[in-house]
Short mmCIF file of C-alpha atoms in Angstrom, two decimals:
data_model
loop_
_atom_site.label_atom_id
_atom_site.label_comp_id
_atom_site.label_asym_id
_atom_site.label_seq_id
_atom_site.Cartn_x
_atom_site.Cartn_y
_atom_site.Cartn_z
CA GLN A 1 -2.73 -13.67 -13.08
CA VAL A 2 -1.66 -13.67 -9.44
CA GLN A 3 -4.43 -13.33 -6.88
CA LEU A 4 -4.22 -12.73 -3.15
CA GLN A 5 -6.89 -13.45 -0.55
CA GLU A 6 -6.84 -12.50 3.11
CA SER A 7 -8.60 -14.65 5.71
CA GLY A 8 -9.01 -14.71 9.46
CA PRO A 9 -11.29 -13.69 12.33
CA GLY A 10 -13.23 -10.49 11.83
CA LEU A 11 -13.45 -9.79 15.55
CA VAL A 12 -10.64 -9.87 18.10
CA LYS A 13 -10.81 -8.97 21.79
CA PRO A 14 -8.58 -6.25 23.24
CA SER A 15 -5.19 -7.52 24.48
CA GLU A 16 -5.46 -10.67 22.34
CA THR A 17 -3.61 -11.58 19.15
CA LEU A 18 -4.80 -10.78 15.64
CA SER A 19 -3.94 -13.53 13.15
CA LEU A 20 -4.46 -13.33 9.39
CA THR A 21 -3.40 -15.43 6.44
CA CYS A 22 -2.82 -14.38 2.85
CA SER A 23 -3.34 -17.14 0.29
CA VAL A 24 -1.61 -16.61 -3.03
CA SER A 25 -2.84 -18.29 -6.21
CA ASP A 26 -1.48 -18.54 -9.75
CA TYR A 27 2.01 -17.52 -8.65
CA SER A 28 4.64 -19.06 -6.39
CA ILE A 29 5.53 -17.07 -3.29
CA SER A 30 9.10 -18.17 -3.92
CA GLY A 31 9.00 -16.68 -7.40
CA GLY A 32 11.23 -13.66 -6.76
CA PHE A 33 9.10 -10.91 -5.24
CA TYR A 34 8.70 -9.36 -1.83
CA TRP A 35 5.33 -9.75 -0.10
CA GLY A 36 3.73 -7.47 2.44
CA TRP A 37 0.90 -6.39 4.70
CA ILE A 38 -0.78 -2.97 4.76
CA ARG A 39 -3.72 -1.76 6.86
CA GLN A 40 -6.31 1.01 6.66
CA PRO A 41 -8.37 2.14 9.67
CA PRO A 42 -11.97 2.98 8.78
CA GLY A 43 -12.11 6.34 7.01
CA LYS A 44 -8.33 6.83 7.23
CA GLY A 45 -5.22 6.36 5.14
CA LEU A 46 -2.88 3.46 4.43
CA GLU A 47 -0.20 2.20 6.83
CA TRP A 48 2.54 -0.25 5.91
CA ILE A 49 2.88 -3.07 8.47
CA GLY A 50 5.74 -5.20 7.19
CA SER A 51 7.30 -7.07 4.28
CA PHE A 52 9.48 -10.09 3.59
CA TYR A 53 11.47 -11.78 0.86
CA PRO A 54 11.20 -15.58 0.97
CA GLY A 55 14.44 -16.92 2.35
CA GLY A 56 15.58 -13.40 3.15
CA THR A 57 14.95 -10.56 5.57
CA THR A 58 11.66 -9.45 7.07
CA TYR A 59 11.11 -5.71 7.63
CA TYR A 60 8.58 -4.16 10.01
CA ASN A 61 7.13 -0.71 10.53
CA PRO A 62 9.07 0.62 13.53
CA SER A 63 5.83 1.76 15.16
CA LEU A 64 4.50 -1.82 15.16
CA LYS A 65 7.72 -3.85 15.30
CA SER A 66 7.42 -4.90 18.94
CA ARG A 67 4.01 -6.49 18.32
CA VAL A 68 4.20 -7.88 14.77
CA THR A 69 5.37 -11.15 13.28
CA ILE A 70 5.17 -12.08 9.60
CA SER A 71 5.80 -15.68 8.63
CA VAL A 72 5.60 -17.72 5.42
CA ASP A 73 4.53 -21.25 4.54
CA THR A 74 5.87 -21.89 1.06
CA SER A 75 4.37 -25.39 0.97
CA LYS A 76 0.90 -23.83 1.19
CA ASN A 77 1.84 -20.73 -0.82
CA GLN A 78 0.64 -18.59 2.07
CA PHE A 79 2.02 -15.99 4.42
CA SER A 80 0.68 -14.81 7.74
CA LEU A 81 0.43 -11.82 10.03
CA ARG A 82 0.31 -11.89 13.83
CA LEU A 83 -0.25 -8.70 15.81
CA ASN A 84 -0.08 -9.02 19.59
CA SER A 85 -1.77 -7.03 22.37
CA VAL A 86 -4.32 -5.40 20.09
CA THR A 87 -6.37 -2.35 21.02
CA ALA A 88 -9.21 -0.51 19.34
CA ALA A 89 -6.59 1.45 17.39
CA ASP A 90 -5.77 -1.74 15.51
CA THR A 91 -9.26 -1.91 14.02
CA ALA A 92 -8.71 -1.70 10.28
CA VAL A 93 -9.03 -3.32 6.89
CA TYR A 94 -5.92 -5.46 6.48
CA TYR A 95 -4.51 -6.00 2.98
CA CYS A 96 -1.82 -8.31 1.70
CA ALA A 97 0.06 -7.50 -1.49
CA ARG A 98 2.88 -8.60 -3.76
CA GLU A 99 5.81 -6.22 -3.94
CA PRO A 100 7.68 -5.72 -7.17
CA TYR A 101 10.96 -3.96 -6.50
CA SER A 102 13.75 -1.97 -8.05
CA SER A 103 17.10 -0.83 -6.72
CA SER A 104 15.28 2.16 -5.24
CA THR A 105 11.99 1.05 -3.70
CA ASN A 106 9.27 -1.56 -3.62
CA TRP A 107 5.69 -0.96 -4.61
CA PHE A 108 2.49 -2.93 -4.06
CA ASP A 109 0.83 -4.76 -6.94
CA PRO A 110 -1.54 -6.46 -6.85
CA TRP A 111 -3.47 -6.18 -3.60
CA GLY A 112 -5.85 -8.61 -1.97
CA GLN A 113 -9.44 -7.48 -1.50
CA GLY A 114 -8.82 -6.81 2.19
CA THR A 115 -10.43 -8.06 5.36
CA LEU A 116 -11.92 -5.94 8.13
CA VAL A 117 -10.72 -6.77 11.63
CA THR A 118 -12.54 -5.14 14.53
CA VAL A 119 -11.02 -5.06 17.99
CA SER A 120 -13.79 -5.06 20.56
CA SER A 121 -14.89 -6.93 23.65
CA GLN B 1 0.75 12.98 10.53
CA SER B 2 1.99 11.35 7.33
CA VAL B 3 5.61 11.56 6.26
CA LEU B 4 4.41 12.41 2.75
CA THR B 5 1.97 15.33 2.51
CA GLN B 6 -0.95 15.35 0.09
CA PRO B 7 -3.85 17.81 -0.18
CA PRO B 8 -6.92 16.31 1.50
CA SER B 9 -9.10 17.01 -1.50
CA VAL B 10 -9.09 18.24 -5.09
CA SER B 11 -11.92 18.64 -7.56
CA GLY B 12 -12.52 19.26 -11.22
CA ALA B 13 -15.19 19.18 -13.87
CA PRO B 14 -15.41 16.42 -16.46
CA GLY B 15 -12.82 16.91 -19.18
CA GLN B 16 -10.58 19.11 -17.04
CA ARG B 17 -7.05 18.46 -15.80
CA VAL B 18 -6.22 18.08 -12.14
CA THR B 19 -2.98 17.49 -10.29
CA ILE B 20 -2.32 15.94 -6.90
CA SER B 21 0.90 16.79 -5.12
CA CYS B 22 2.94 14.61 -2.79
CA THR B 23 5.49 16.54 -0.75
CA GLY B 24 8.27 14.80 1.12
CA SER B 25 11.71 15.64 2.44
CA SER B 26 15.40 14.89 2.10
CA SER B 27 14.93 11.56 3.86
CA ASN B 28 12.48 10.16 1.35
CA ILE B 29 11.61 11.65 -2.06
CA GLY B 30 14.52 14.11 -1.89
CA ALA B 31 16.91 11.24 -1.18
CA GLY B 32 16.17 9.90 -4.64
CA PHE B 33 13.65 7.23 -3.77
CA ASP B 34 10.96 6.49 -6.31
CA VAL B 35 7.33 7.50 -5.82
CA HIS B 36 4.37 5.27 -6.62
CA TRP B 37 0.67 6.16 -6.85
CA TYR B 38 -2.46 4.18 -6.05
CA GLN B 39 -6.12 4.72 -6.84
CA GLN B 40 -8.73 3.50 -4.36
CA LEU B 41 -12.29 3.48 -5.66
CA PRO B 42 -15.01 3.54 -2.99
CA GLY B 43 -15.25 0.26 -1.11
CA THR B 44 -12.40 -1.40 -2.97
CA ALA B 45 -8.74 -2.21 -2.43
CA PRO B 46 -6.09 0.21 -3.69
CA LYS B 47 -4.85 -0.35 -7.23
CA LEU B 48 -1.42 0.56 -8.59
CA LEU B 49 -1.71 3.56 -10.89
CA ILE B 50 1.87 4.77 -11.41
CA TYR B 51 5.13 3.08 -10.41
CA ARG B 52 8.68 4.40 -10.29
CA ASN B 53 7.56 8.03 -10.61
CA SER B 54 6.13 7.96 -14.11
CA ASN B 55 5.45 4.43 -15.33
CA ARG B 56 1.93 3.17 -16.01
CA PRO B 57 1.06 -0.50 -15.54
CA SER B 58 -0.67 -2.08 -18.50
CA GLY B 59 -4.34 -1.20 -18.53
CA VAL B 60 -3.97 2.22 -16.90
CA PRO B 61 -5.13 4.93 -19.33
CA ASP B 62 -2.57 7.46 -20.52
CA ARG B 63 -4.78 10.17 -19.02
CA PHE B 64 -2.85 9.39 -15.82
CA SER B 65 0.75 10.56 -15.58
CA GLY B 66 3.31 11.01 -12.84
CA SER B 67 6.36 13.16 -12.30
CA LYS B 68 8.95 13.82 -9.62
CA SER B 69 11.22 16.75 -8.87
CA GLY B 70 13.30 17.47 -5.82
CA THR B 71 11.38 16.57 -2.68
CA SER B 72 7.98 16.36 -4.39
CA ALA B 73 6.01 14.29 -6.85
CA SER B 74 2.80 14.90 -8.74
CA LEU B 75 0.00 12.88 -10.27
CA ALA B 76 -1.81 14.48 -13.19
CA ILE B 77 -5.15 13.38 -14.56
CA THR B 78 -6.32 14.82 -17.86
CA GLY B 79 -9.72 14.49 -19.50
CA LEU B 80 -11.33 13.96 -16.09
CA GLN B 81 -14.11 11.36 -16.04
CA ALA B 82 -16.76 10.56 -13.46
CA GLU B 83 -15.17 7.17 -12.78
CA ASP B 84 -11.95 8.87 -11.69
CA GLU B 85 -13.68 9.94 -8.47
CA ALA B 86 -11.62 8.10 -5.85
CA ASP B 87 -8.94 8.43 -3.19
CA TYR B 88 -5.35 8.69 -4.41
CA TYR B 89 -2.26 7.81 -2.38
CA CYS B 90 1.44 8.33 -3.00
CA GLN B 91 4.05 5.97 -1.55
CA SER B 92 7.80 6.03 -1.17
CA TYR B 93 10.57 4.96 1.19
CA ASP B 94 12.12 6.76 4.14
CA ILE B 95 15.65 6.22 5.42
CA ASN B 96 14.93 7.86 8.76
CA LEU B 97 12.27 5.28 9.61
CA SER B 98 14.37 2.12 9.47
CA HIS B 99 13.80 1.59 5.77
CA SER B 100 10.05 1.93 6.04
CA LYS B 101 7.65 2.17 3.18
CA VAL B 102 5.58 5.31 3.74
CA PHE B 103 2.29 6.57 2.31
CA GLY B 104 0.84 10.00 1.87
CA GLY B 105 -2.33 10.79 3.76
CA GLY B 106 -4.45 10.44 0.63
CA THR B 107 -6.35 12.86 -1.58
CA LYS B 108 -10.06 12.64 -2.32
CA LEU B 109 -10.78 13.54 -5.94
CA THR B 110 -14.28 14.80 -6.58
CA VAL B 111 -15.56 15.07 -10.16
CA LEU B 112 -18.02 17.94 -10.18
#
């Protein structure tokens, strides 16, 4: 059964770059699904960050597009998130997830356990 | 302000039936895009509950059901149990936001 695990620094200084990695086990990233990142500020709701299809297009939330980059390393079966110029508003639990899809929409299943990233000096 | 609107909270007694609404517009649910639902137990990651409007992944009890009509969708939970107390989120797709995936603001279900 596919498992996802986020990793990266738990504390990032304002104006610096947040970098996270999602390690996927028991399933190949190149196996025919989309993959994505979602975040959740403490006590608030979910926000989609971006998604990609290996060898295809990467899509970003328009509100974050100027600061976000998602990349993939198929040799390591991992994908990564970089968010530039962070502020306190970027403090959140960051989740990675696999995205099954239909002709209509994608959905997220399963999710990683999430990792809290705090932006503070 | 979420693109999809959910009630902040709902409650019910054990054994009762509750519904959670997810209201969108002509650029998302009303445009024919599917709606998916997630359950987030306290301190845990969200879990897929319903996909493509009304489909349950294996392992999800049939007490949970989903429906969609027009610009809205609903999640129904029958035979309410204490372990159903959680946050519930709907998710769809919006053509006015550069093909973004969008979530509702979430609904806190309290089992009385």
